[in-house]
Structures are given as structure tokens and as C-alpha cells.
mmCIF file of C-alpha atoms and ligand atoms in Angstrom:
data_model
loop_
_atom_site.group_PDB
_atom_site.id
_atom_site.type_symbol
_atom_site.label_atom_id
_atom_site.label_comp_id
_atom_site.label_asym_id
_atom_site.label_seq_id
_atom_site.Cartn_x
_atom_site.Cartn_y
_atom_site.Cartn_z
ATOM 1 C CA MET A 1 -0.050 -0.127 -0.028
ATOM 2 C CA THR A 2 1.114 3.624 -0.817
ATOM 3 C CA ARG A 3 1.042 5.709 1.686
ATOM 4 C CA THR A 4 0.386 9.477 0.407
ATOM 5 C CA PRO A 5 1.043 12.521 2.471
ATOM 6 C CA ILE A 6 -1.288 15.048 1.162
ATOM 7 C CA SER A 7 0.140 18.634 -0.034
ATOM 8 C CA SER A 8 -0.988 21.496 2.042
ATOM 9 C CA ALA A 9 -0.461 24.070 -0.903
ATOM 10 C CA ASN A 10 -2.220 23.181 -3.586
ATOM 11 C CA GLU A 11 -2.218 25.781 -6.493
ATOM 12 C CA ALA A 12 -6.416 25.625 -7.509
ATOM 13 C CA ILE A 13 -8.003 28.832 -5.628
ATOM 14 C CA LEU A 14 -11.777 27.770 -6.666
ATOM 15 C CA LYS A 15 -11.584 24.397 -5.420
ATOM 16 C CA PRO A 16 -13.839 24.156 -1.800
ATOM 17 C CA LYS A 17 -10.565 24.203 1.778
ATOM 18 C CA VAL A 18 -10.157 21.318 3.677
ATOM 19 C CA LEU A 19 -9.019 21.302 7.002
ATOM 20 C CA THR A 20 -7.244 18.128 8.259
ATOM 21 C CA MET A 21 -5.575 17.311 11.598
ATOM 22 C CA ASN A 22 -3.242 14.467 10.852
ATOM 23 C CA ASN A 23 -2.154 13.836 7.372
ATOM 24 C CA PRO A 24 -4.268 10.602 5.615
ATOM 25 C CA SER A 25 -1.362 8.785 5.229
ATOM 26 C CA TYR A 26 -3.152 5.154 5.059
ATOM 27 C CA VAL A 27 -5.510 6.384 2.246
ATOM 28 C CA GLU A 28 -4.560 5.083 -1.118
ATOM 29 C CA LYS A 29 -3.155 7.164 -3.459
ATOM 30 C CA GLU A 30 -5.649 6.925 -6.406
ATOM 31 C CA TYR A 31 -8.852 7.785 -4.126
ATOM 32 C CA LEU A 32 -6.841 10.574 -2.588
ATOM 33 C CA GLY A 33 -5.900 12.064 -6.361
ATOM 34 C CA ARG A 34 -9.709 12.506 -6.930
ATOM 35 C CA LEU A 35 -10.619 13.723 -4.047
ATOM 36 C CA GLN A 36 -7.722 16.507 -4.519
ATOM 37 C CA GLU A 37 -9.125 17.870 -7.464
ATOM 38 C CA LEU A 38 -11.674 18.462 -5.825
ATOM 39 C CA VAL A 39 -10.786 19.963 -2.975
ATOM 40 C CA GLU A 40 -8.198 21.699 -1.193
ATOM 41 C CA PHE A 41 -6.170 20.482 1.647
ATOM 42 C CA HIS A 42 -4.821 21.870 4.365
ATOM 43 C CA VAL A 43 -3.275 19.768 7.524
ATOM 44 C CA LEU A 44 -2.294 20.698 10.524
ATOM 45 C CA GLU A 45 -0.444 18.052 13.078
ATOM 46 C CA GLN A 46 -2.162 17.179 15.691
ATOM 47 C CA ASP A 47 -1.126 18.551 19.634
ATOM 48 C CA GLY A 48 -3.530 19.429 22.756
ATOM 49 C CA HIS A 49 -6.253 20.966 23.015
ATOM 50 C CA GLU A 50 -5.205 24.286 23.436
ATOM 51 C CA ALA A 51 -2.149 23.932 21.107
ATOM 52 C CA THR A 52 -4.744 22.484 18.638
ATOM 53 C CA ALA A 53 -7.460 24.844 18.907
ATOM 54 C CA GLN A 54 -4.622 27.372 18.465
ATOM 55 C CA LYS A 55 -3.319 25.779 15.564
ATOM 56 C CA ILE A 56 -7.052 26.454 13.384
ATOM 57 C CA LYS A 57 -7.112 28.794 14.017
ATOM 58 C CA ASP A 58 -4.391 30.008 12.767
ATOM 59 C CA ALA A 59 -5.606 28.452 9.652
ATOM 60 C CA VAL A 60 -9.051 29.930 9.176
ATOM 61 C CA GLU A 61 -6.896 33.228 9.822
ATOM 62 C CA LYS A 62 -4.280 32.469 7.055
ATOM 63 C CA ASN A 63 -7.281 30.694 4.809
ATOM 64 C CA GLY A 64 -10.458 31.730 5.409
ATOM 65 C CA SER A 65 -12.953 29.564 5.621
ATOM 66 C CA PHE A 66 -13.115 25.942 5.011
ATOM 67 C CA VAL A 67 -15.678 23.631 4.445
ATOM 68 C CA ALA A 68 -14.625 20.634 6.527
ATOM 69 C CA PHE A 69 -12.831 19.729 9.098
ATOM 70 C CA LEU A 70 -11.290 15.948 9.127
ATOM 71 C CA VAL A 71 -10.016 13.948 12.303
ATOM 72 C CA PHE A 72 -7.804 11.407 11.218
ATOM 73 C CA MET A 73 -6.055 8.724 14.099
ATOM 74 C CA GLU A 74 -3.031 7.761 13.932
ATOM 75 C CA TRP A 75 -0.950 5.551 16.473
ATOM 76 C CA LYS A 76 1.614 7.875 17.512
ATOM 77 C CA HIS A 77 -0.529 10.527 19.113
ATOM 78 C CA LYS A 78 -1.591 8.296 22.064
ATOM 79 C CA GLU A 79 -3.967 11.076 23.349
ATOM 80 C CA ARG A 80 -6.630 13.269 21.933
ATOM 81 C CA PRO A 81 -6.523 16.663 21.372
ATOM 82 C CA PHE A 82 -10.070 16.744 22.749
ATOM 83 C CA PRO A 83 -12.747 17.520 23.695
ATOM 84 C CA LEU A 84 -14.655 18.250 20.164
ATOM 85 C CA ASN A 85 -16.129 21.648 21.075
ATOM 86 C CA GLU A 86 -16.542 26.106 20.572
ATOM 87 C CA ASN A 87 -13.664 25.824 22.158
ATOM 88 C CA LEU A 88 -11.077 23.959 19.879
ATOM 89 C CA VAL A 89 -13.805 24.100 16.328
ATOM 90 C CA GLY A 90 -15.253 27.261 17.676
ATOM 91 C CA SER A 91 -12.669 29.157 14.659
ATOM 92 C CA LEU A 92 -13.652 26.745 11.747
ATOM 93 C CA VAL A 93 -16.932 26.992 12.440
ATOM 94 C CA ASP A 94 -17.742 30.281 12.743
ATOM 95 C CA SER A 95 -15.869 30.841 9.425
ATOM 96 C CA GLY A 96 -18.537 28.838 7.525
ATOM 97 C CA CYS A 97 -17.774 24.666 8.360
ATOM 98 C CA ASP A 98 -19.955 22.957 7.386
ATOM 99 C CA LEU A 99 -18.784 19.666 7.964
ATOM 100 C CA ILE A 100 -16.403 17.536 10.588
ATOM 101 C CA ALA A 101 -15.640 14.537 9.988
ATOM 102 C CA CYS A 102 -14.560 12.226 12.354
ATOM 103 C CA GLY A 103 -11.993 8.507 12.348
ATOM 104 C CA GLY A 104 -13.765 7.135 15.154
ATOM 105 C CA ALA A 105 -17.342 5.158 16.144
ATOM 106 C CA GLY A 106 -18.189 6.834 18.630
ATOM 107 C CA PHE A 107 -19.057 11.191 18.929
ATOM 108 C CA ASP A 108 -19.033 11.542 22.905
ATOM 109 C CA TRP A 109 -15.915 13.136 22.965
ATOM 110 C CA ALA A 110 -17.786 16.101 20.189
ATOM 111 C CA ASP A 111 -20.165 18.212 21.450
ATOM 112 C CA ILE A 112 -22.969 17.853 19.211
ATOM 113 C CA PRO A 113 -25.645 19.852 20.765
ATOM 114 C CA TYR A 114 -23.450 22.936 19.971
ATOM 115 C CA LEU A 115 -22.389 21.372 16.194
ATOM 116 C CA THR A 116 -25.929 20.847 15.570
ATOM 117 C CA SER A 117 -27.134 24.191 17.125
ATOM 118 C CA HIS A 118 -24.340 25.602 14.346
ATOM 119 C CA GLY A 119 -25.610 23.845 11.500
ATOM 120 C CA VAL A 120 -22.474 21.488 11.591
ATOM 121 C CA TYR A 121 -22.670 17.828 10.148
ATOM 122 C CA TYR A 122 -20.902 15.625 12.180
ATOM 123 C CA ALA A 123 -20.095 12.336 10.699
ATOM 124 C CA ASN A 124 -18.527 8.685 12.675
ATOM 125 C CA THR A 125 -17.544 5.855 11.005
ATOM 126 C CA PRO A 126 -19.635 3.148 12.040
ATOM 127 C CA ASP A 127 -18.635 0.423 9.437
ATOM 128 C CA SER A 128 -14.679 0.286 10.545
ATOM 129 C CA ALA A 129 -15.041 0.645 13.996
ATOM 130 C CA ALA A 130 -17.867 -1.823 13.782
ATOM 131 C CA VAL A 131 -16.586 -5.202 12.384
ATOM 132 C CA ARG A 132 -12.924 -5.302 15.330
ATOM 133 C CA THR A 133 -15.193 -4.538 18.011
ATOM 134 C CA ALA A 134 -17.291 -7.136 17.423
ATOM 135 C CA ASP A 135 -14.065 -9.456 16.417
ATOM 136 C CA SER A 136 -12.482 -8.415 18.995
ATOM 137 C CA THR A 137 -15.987 -8.544 22.046
ATOM 138 C CA ALA A 138 -16.340 -12.451 20.803
ATOM 139 C CA MET A 139 -12.795 -12.687 21.922
ATOM 140 C CA MET A 140 -13.578 -11.619 24.419
ATOM 141 C CA ILE A 141 -16.959 -13.246 25.613
ATOM 142 C CA LEU A 142 -14.015 -16.644 25.480
ATOM 143 C CA GLN A 143 -11.588 -15.864 26.739
ATOM 144 C CA ALA A 144 -14.022 -14.704 30.237
ATOM 145 C CA LEU A 145 -15.914 -17.394 30.003
ATOM 146 C CA SER A 146 -12.571 -19.449 30.123
ATOM 147 C CA GLY A 147 -10.631 -17.363 32.251
ATOM 148 C CA SER A 148 -7.929 -17.474 30.462
ATOM 149 C CA SER A 149 -6.699 -14.356 31.909
ATOM 150 C CA GLU A 150 -6.568 -16.383 34.858
ATOM 151 C CA ARG A 151 -5.142 -19.494 33.097
ATOM 152 C CA GLU A 152 -2.174 -17.447 31.763
ATOM 153 C CA ALA A 153 -1.264 -16.376 35.133
ATOM 154 C CA ASP A 154 -1.068 -19.343 36.620
ATOM 155 C CA ALA A 155 0.732 -20.351 33.956
ATOM 156 C CA ARG A 156 3.896 -18.351 34.402
ATOM 157 C CA ALA A 157 3.756 -18.279 38.364
ATOM 158 C CA GLY A 158 3.946 -22.112 37.855
ATOM 159 C CA ARG A 159 0.975 -22.748 39.074
ATOM 160 C CA TRP A 160 -0.169 -26.261 37.227
ATOM 161 C CA LEU A 161 -3.749 -28.524 36.915
ATOM 162 C CA ASN A 162 -5.396 -25.269 39.152
ATOM 163 C CA PHE A 163 -9.335 -25.861 38.099
ATOM 164 C CA ASP A 164 -10.914 -24.573 41.139
ATOM 165 C CA LYS A 165 -13.076 -22.447 38.957
ATOM 166 C CA LEU A 166 -13.562 -24.167 35.815
ATOM 167 C CA ALA A 167 -14.449 -22.424 32.214
ATOM 168 C CA LYS A 168 -18.189 -22.146 31.212
ATOM 169 C CA ASP A 169 -19.526 -24.000 28.566
ATOM 170 C CA VAL A 170 -20.177 -21.955 25.688
ATOM 171 C CA ARG A 171 -22.641 -23.567 24.052
ATOM 172 C CA ARG A 172 -25.035 -23.622 27.434
ATOM 173 C CA SER A 173 -24.518 -19.654 27.873
ATOM 174 C CA THR A 174 -26.592 -17.086 27.284
ATOM 175 C CA VAL A 175 -25.087 -13.969 25.568
ATOM 176 C CA GLY A 176 -27.148 -10.606 26.354
ATOM 177 C CA ILE A 177 -26.721 -8.512 24.045
ATOM 178 C CA ILE A 178 -28.377 -3.793 25.852
ATOM 179 C CA GLY A 179 -27.625 -2.084 22.411
ATOM 180 C CA MET A 180 -29.154 -3.731 18.420
ATOM 181 C CA GLY A 181 -26.867 -1.339 16.300
ATOM 182 C CA ASN A 182 -24.415 -2.501 13.720
ATOM 183 C CA ILE A 183 -21.252 -3.867 16.502
ATOM 184 C CA GLY A 184 -24.416 -5.349 18.333
ATOM 185 C CA LYS A 185 -25.249 -7.156 15.421
ATOM 186 C CA LEU A 186 -21.951 -8.325 14.742
ATOM 187 C CA VAL A 187 -21.586 -9.979 18.229
ATOM 188 C CA ALA A 188 -24.705 -12.307 18.039
ATOM 189 C CA GLN A 189 -23.826 -13.463 14.973
ATOM 190 C CA HIS A 190 -20.469 -14.464 16.330
ATOM 191 C CA MET A 191 -21.891 -15.665 19.122
ATOM 192 C CA HIS A 192 -24.714 -17.732 17.515
ATOM 193 C CA HIS A 193 -22.026 -18.948 15.856
ATOM 194 C CA PHE A 194 -20.151 -20.003 18.343
ATOM 195 C CA GLY A 195 -23.645 -21.455 20.155
ATOM 196 C CA MET A 196 -24.558 -19.483 23.039
ATOM 197 C CA LYS A 197 -28.127 -18.633 22.698
ATOM 198 C CA ILE A 198 -28.992 -14.827 22.569
ATOM 199 C CA ILE A 199 -30.935 -12.418 23.701
ATOM 200 C CA TYR A 200 -31.117 -8.521 23.676
ATOM 201 C CA TYR A 201 -32.240 -4.898 24.594
ATOM 202 C CA ASN A 202 -33.299 -2.445 22.674
ATOM 203 C CA ARG A 203 -34.595 0.815 22.013
ATOM 204 C CA SER A 204 -36.400 -1.631 19.112
ATOM 205 C CA ARG A 205 -37.419 -4.941 17.629
ATOM 206 C CA LEU A 206 -34.987 -6.099 15.163
ATOM 207 C CA PRO A 207 -36.667 -7.562 12.348
ATOM 208 C CA SER A 208 -37.767 -11.117 12.100
ATOM 209 C CA SER A 209 -35.629 -12.079 10.094
ATOM 210 C CA ASP A 210 -32.276 -11.383 11.845
ATOM 211 C CA GLU A 211 -33.813 -12.731 15.227
ATOM 212 C CA GLU A 212 -33.948 -15.318 13.063
ATOM 213 C CA GLN A 213 -30.309 -15.228 10.873
ATOM 214 C CA PHE A 214 -28.897 -14.548 15.049
ATOM 215 C CA GLY A 215 -30.295 -18.193 15.594
ATOM 216 C CA LYS A 216 -34.147 -17.030 17.696
ATOM 217 C CA ALA A 217 -32.760 -14.655 19.422
ATOM 218 C CA GLU A 218 -35.056 -12.977 21.637
ATOM 219 C CA TYR A 219 -36.080 -9.177 21.853
ATOM 220 C CA VAL A 220 -35.996 -9.193 25.688
ATOM 221 C CA SER A 221 -37.093 -6.329 28.701
ATOM 222 C CA PHE A 222 -33.809 -5.086 30.530
ATOM 223 C CA GLU A 223 -34.853 -7.051 33.813
ATOM 224 C CA GLU A 224 -34.905 -9.844 32.504
ATOM 225 C CA ILE A 225 -31.994 -9.356 30.460
ATOM 226 C CA LEU A 226 -30.390 -9.047 33.677
ATOM 227 C CA VAL A 227 -31.466 -12.084 35.318
ATOM 228 C CA ARG A 228 -31.601 -14.356 32.381
ATOM 229 C CA SER A 229 -27.737 -13.404 30.769
ATOM 230 C CA ASP A 230 -24.936 -15.659 31.729
ATOM 231 C CA VAL A 231 -22.513 -12.727 30.548
ATOM 232 C CA LEU A 232 -23.748 -9.358 29.135
ATOM 233 C CA THR A 233 -22.176 -7.365 27.096
ATOM 234 C CA ILE A 234 -22.542 -3.692 26.129
ATOM 235 C CA HIS A 235 -22.845 -1.978 22.821
ATOM 236 C CA THR A 236 -24.714 1.413 23.647
ATOM 237 C CA PRO A 237 -23.060 4.781 22.701
ATOM 238 C CA LEU A 238 -22.280 6.599 25.522
ATOM 239 C CA ASN A 239 -24.821 9.667 26.892
ATOM 240 C CA GLU A 240 -27.260 10.890 29.463
ATOM 241 C CA SER A 241 -29.149 8.167 29.153
ATOM 242 C CA THR A 242 -26.909 5.464 29.161
ATOM 243 C CA ARG A 243 -24.318 6.485 32.050
ATOM 244 C CA HIS A 244 -24.069 4.546 34.165
ATOM 245 C CA LEU A 245 -26.523 2.350 33.381
ATOM 246 C CA LEU A 246 -24.694 -1.058 35.112
ATOM 247 C CA ASN A 247 -24.847 0.272 38.723
ATOM 248 C CA ARG A 248 -25.303 -1.238 41.908
ATOM 249 C CA SER A 249 -28.132 -1.547 42.347
ATOM 250 C CA THR A 250 -28.504 -3.834 38.260
ATOM 251 C CA PHE A 251 -25.704 -5.724 39.307
ATOM 252 C CA ALA A 252 -27.693 -6.837 42.452
ATOM 253 C CA ARG A 253 -30.642 -7.664 40.429
ATOM 254 C CA MET A 254 -28.279 -9.754 37.863
ATOM 255 C CA ARG A 255 -27.657 -13.883 38.198
ATOM 256 C CA ASP A 256 -24.565 -14.711 40.297
ATOM 257 C CA GLY A 257 -22.228 -15.332 38.751
ATOM 258 C CA ILE A 258 -22.563 -13.297 35.453
ATOM 259 C CA ILE A 259 -19.934 -12.638 32.967
ATOM 260 C CA ILE A 260 -19.429 -9.133 32.406
ATOM 261 C CA VAL A 261 -18.167 -7.606 28.335
ATOM 262 C CA ASN A 262 -17.897 -3.862 27.686
ATOM 263 C CA THR A 263 -16.059 -2.677 24.725
ATOM 264 C CA SER A 264 -18.698 0.810 23.937
ATOM 265 C CA ARG A 265 -17.464 3.077 26.442
ATOM 266 C CA GLY A 266 -16.377 2.950 30.031
ATOM 267 C CA PRO A 267 -18.726 5.720 32.234
ATOM 268 C CA VAL A 268 -21.650 3.222 30.805
ATOM 269 C CA ILE A 269 -20.917 1.183 34.388
ATOM 270 C CA GLU A 270 -20.042 2.479 37.399
ATOM 271 C CA GLU A 271 -17.281 0.661 37.966
ATOM 272 C CA ASP A 272 -16.510 1.046 41.935
ATOM 273 C CA ALA A 273 -20.374 -1.186 41.961
ATOM 274 C CA LEU A 274 -18.519 -3.892 39.954
ATOM 275 C CA VAL A 275 -15.061 -3.666 41.194
ATOM 276 C CA GLU A 276 -17.478 -4.528 44.934
ATOM 277 C CA ALA A 277 -19.681 -6.893 42.182
ATOM 278 C CA LEU A 278 -16.491 -9.200 41.076
ATOM 279 C CA GLU A 279 -15.170 -8.731 44.822
ATOM 280 C CA SER A 280 -18.008 -10.529 46.427
ATOM 281 C CA GLY A 281 -18.770 -13.042 43.532
ATOM 282 C CA LYS A 282 -21.691 -11.623 41.920
ATOM 283 C CA VAL A 283 -20.133 -10.320 38.802
ATOM 284 C CA LEU A 284 -17.659 -14.040 37.830
ATOM 285 C CA ARG A 285 -15.539 -12.260 35.368
ATOM 286 C CA ALA A 286 -15.221 -8.770 33.437
ATOM 287 C CA ALA A 287 -13.372 -8.741 30.196
ATOM 288 C CA LEU A 288 -13.169 -4.613 29.592
ATOM 289 C CA ASP A 289 -12.050 -1.957 26.735
ATOM 290 C CA VAL A 290 -13.171 0.487 28.042
ATOM 291 C CA TYR A 291 -12.273 2.501 31.651
ATOM 292 C CA GLU A 292 -14.913 4.956 33.593
ATOM 293 C CA PHE A 293 -11.497 8.176 33.873
ATOM 294 C CA GLU A 294 -9.531 6.404 31.172
ATOM 295 C CA PRO A 295 -6.848 6.356 30.654
ATOM 296 C CA LYS A 296 -6.942 5.804 34.267
ATOM 297 C CA ILE A 297 -8.141 2.175 35.173
ATOM 298 C CA HIS A 298 -9.539 1.353 38.651
ATOM 299 C CA PRO A 299 -6.935 0.022 41.075
ATOM 300 C CA GLY A 300 -9.754 -2.695 42.118
ATOM 301 C CA LEU A 301 -9.652 -3.733 37.828
ATOM 302 C CA ILE A 302 -6.266 -4.037 38.382
ATOM 303 C CA LYS A 303 -6.212 -5.934 40.913
ATOM 304 C CA ALA A 304 -8.576 -8.579 40.346
ATOM 305 C CA LEU A 305 -7.915 -11.458 38.772
ATOM 306 C CA ASN A 306 -10.749 -12.428 37.273
ATOM 307 C CA THR A 307 -10.450 -9.325 34.981
ATOM 308 C CA THR A 308 -9.549 -9.807 31.514
ATOM 309 C CA LEU A 309 -8.572 -5.733 30.557
ATOM 310 C CA LEU A 310 -7.171 -4.320 27.231
ATOM 311 C CA PRO A 311 -5.482 -0.341 26.497
ATOM 312 C CA HIS A 312 -9.096 1.250 24.716
ATOM 313 C CA SER A 313 -7.373 -1.246 21.684
ATOM 314 C CA ALA A 314 -10.589 -3.343 20.896
ATOM 315 C CA VAL A 315 -10.891 -1.331 16.924
ATOM 316 C CA ALA A 316 -6.778 -1.162 16.704
ATOM 317 C CA ASN A 317 -5.541 -3.785 14.022
ATOM 318 C CA ALA A 318 -2.774 -3.592 11.672
ATOM 319 C CA THR A 319 -6.064 -2.616 8.734
ATOM 320 C CA ILE A 320 -7.812 0.335 10.958
ATOM 321 C CA LEU A 321 -6.062 3.452 9.755
ATOM 322 C CA GLN A 322 -6.656 2.421 6.235
ATOM 323 C CA ASP A 323 -10.359 1.630 6.343
ATOM 324 C CA GLN A 324 -10.991 4.239 8.908
ATOM 325 C CA GLN A 325 -9.665 7.823 6.885
ATOM 326 C CA THR A 326 -11.278 6.093 3.548
ATOM 327 C CA GLU A 327 -14.109 6.371 6.042
ATOM 328 C CA VAL A 328 -13.376 9.438 6.851
ATOM 329 C CA LEU A 329 -13.200 10.894 3.118
ATOM 330 C CA ALA A 330 -16.031 8.970 1.836
ATOM 331 C CA ASN A 331 -18.128 11.365 3.768
ATOM 332 C CA LEU A 332 -16.105 13.933 2.909
ATOM 333 C CA GLU A 333 -16.779 13.246 -0.485
ATOM 334 C CA ALA A 334 -20.829 12.542 -0.164
ATOM 335 C CA PHE A 335 -21.212 15.443 1.092
ATOM 336 C CA LEU A 336 -19.600 17.726 -1.529
ATOM 337 C CA LYS A 337 -22.012 15.742 -4.102
ATOM 338 C CA THR A 338 -24.892 15.248 -1.740
ATOM 339 C CA GLY A 339 -24.888 17.334 1.165
ATOM 340 C CA LYS A 340 -24.877 15.273 3.226
ATOM 341 C CA PRO A 341 -21.941 12.890 5.061
ATOM 342 C CA ASN A 342 -22.740 8.759 4.552
ATOM 343 C CA SER A 343 -22.933 8.648 8.195
ATOM 344 C CA PRO A 344 -24.452 11.853 10.363
ATOM 345 C CA VAL A 345 -24.863 11.452 13.565
ATOM 346 C CA ASN A 346 -27.061 14.596 13.855
ATOM 347 C CA THR A 347 -29.054 17.127 11.437
ATOM 348 C CA PRO A 348 -28.388 19.745 11.885
ATOM 349 C CA VAL A 349 -31.005 22.402 12.579
ATOM 350 C CA SER A 350 -30.481 25.374 10.440
ATOM 351 C CA ARG A 351 -30.869 22.725 7.110
ATOM 352 C CA GLY A 352 -33.096 20.475 8.509
ATOM 353 C CA GLU A 353 -35.346 21.651 5.737
ATOM 354 C CA GLU A 354 -33.282 22.067 2.912
ATOM 355 C CA SER A 355 -33.023 20.795 -0.006
ATOM 356 C CA SER A 356 -29.795 18.322 -0.625
ATOM 357 C CA ALA A 357 -29.070 20.056 -3.480
ATOM 358 C CA GLY A 358 -29.250 23.053 -2.267
ATOM 359 C CA ARG A 359 -25.780 22.273 0.126
ATOM 360 C CA CYS A 360 -23.784 20.862 -3.005
ATOM 361 C CA HIS A 361 -20.821 21.839 -3.071
ATOM 362 C CA ILE A 362 -19.448 19.744 -6.412
ATOM 363 C CA ALA A 363 -22.635 19.686 -8.521
HETATM 364 O O1 LIG B 1 -13.611 3.416 20.490
HETATM 365 C C1 LIG B 1 -13.422 3.474 19.670
HETATM 366 C C2 LIG B 1 -14.443 4.058 18.491
HETATM 367 O O2 LIG B 1 -15.130 5.068 19.033
HETATM 368 O O3 LIG B 1 -14.367 3.935 17.176
#
């Protein structure tokens, strides 16, 4: 694969300008070339929150308005300059930016109400994140059922044949899926293939053809999913109604010896309550990729042997950046051609009534 930095000094004057955070270095050269015929890219390298906000202000001052701001993730940057709020992107928004397209499925780091009320689309990258997150979730469910982290610790410590806590049989276990969006459905597909019974809780019921495909998955109430799940896996976005969805009271209502898996967002679980439930044995094991106060992990989780802990890396495989950066650019391309990105998470208020043709930047 060719890695092609985009030029920050394209000549064409009449092309709409697009500001990017980092280079889309993993995108196929031909695709990038086609987009460079449509727009003029300006690149800034990400920094801390305040420093990035200043770089954005400087870019606007120097170049005038940008039609879009694209955020490309890079491995070398360990921390993100978020939150993506008025302080970070206010200068862009005020200068007429219509689209912010960002790598990543979650968008809790962006002030969506601010963007919506200022007429700006926010687009995420659900497709590239979904497959990797679902694959990692399946792996973590199997790890937690088998107690592989405890067994590995035994092996490393030379403890042989320690069968105090035997693996649970995947084929005789029920997985409860909270949130049946793209990721939840892929997890259902994976775990059905492993022979698990699937139950799910979601805002709305899936078409019966989907339920059939997942081995007659059952749509259940929130209370029912707590008491019937052997493994509970969370795939909801983080918002005010899902913050601490799992808390002291819900843990108390779950079946004894439940397994908790979370690859969505940490604050969906009240971590203190989870630690208590792991200590009491109410929760047999937890497999987590996300934490309430990232990048800090609760000391009680680190200490516990019955946890499998990953550093928010469920999506991180060798090809994610290529797919994610391409998905960000596809959002831009769709927006330029139709006035709407492929995967908007909001409907900007001032534009809700406009016809999409009215917003096209490219005929
Ligand atoms: O956390 C990862 C994502 O939101 O894609």
C-alpha cells in the first residue's frame, strides 16, 4: 500500500478548502488523488487541546473559511486533543465550516448539540470500527467464559492444574446484548456461531429475519436481560441515559456469577460498583476495553485476577487506519456531492428543511 501525504499547498484557488488534522497517510493514492481534484487540503498536525485550537484559529485566519474539518487518527498520538467543542473548533464553525468528519464510532467526545445548533454535520466512521470491535468482543467473551486471564497467570506462576474455577461451557450459555446496532448485531452473529443463546435489549425490536439469523434471538426487557444473561455485553453509545446503566442496583438484580463485557464506553458502568460485584463474586469475571476514567483504570480492576483488561484497543488492528481514514474521506466526498455525509450522527438545525441539492458543493 502506498502512503501518500497530501500536499498542503495545492494551487487551485476555486476549490473548497478542507482542513485536516493529521495526514490521511494510509489512504490509497488514487482515491486521495481524485479528492484532491475536488478540494484543496490543508493539514495540521494534532497537538494538545489548546495548541490544536490555536493551530485551527491560525489556519482560519490565514486561509479564510474551510468547508470541512477532517480528523484522522494516528498511532503515534497517544492522546486526543478532545473534547471537540466550541473551544477547539469555534473559529472553524464561525467561519462557515459545514462538516466535521472524524475517525471513530463513538462521538461522546464531541459537543454534538453545539455543532447541531450551529448548522454543522458531525460524521463518524461506524463501519470500520464495527467489525473490529465485534471481533474483539467475541474474543473477550470467550476469554471471560474460559477464565483465560486467570489460567495464563497460573501458567506464568507455575501453578499447574488449578481447576478451582472451571471454564463455563460456551454452548450452554446465554449472552445478553445491550444495544443492537451494527456492533451488537455482529456480536450476535459471532456468538450464535459459537453456539450461544442470544437475547437482546434495544430501543426497538429487530425484524424477525434478523432474529432468525441469530438463532431465534429473543427481544427482552431490561429487567429480563439482567436476570437471564450468563454474559452481558454492552454496545450502546454513551449519553445521559446510558451513563451508569450498570450500577449497584442493577448488579444486585443480575444472576449470580454473571460475566460482564464492555467494549463500548467506560462510563456506561459505575466502576466502583463493578469492583464490589467482582469482589463479592456476584460478577464472576469482567472483560473490559474501556474504563470510566480513561486512561486511568480502577485499581480494584487491576488488582482483580478475574478481569481481562485491554487498553481501549478493540478496534486497533493493522488495517483499521486505512479503512477508517477512507471512511472519513468518503463522508467528505458524499457531502460534497449530495450535501450530506454518509454517516451523520446529527441533523444540523438550520439545514433540516433545506433540500440536499441546496447544500451541494460539487454539482
Ligand atoms: O473507541 C473507538 C471508537 O469509537 O471507534
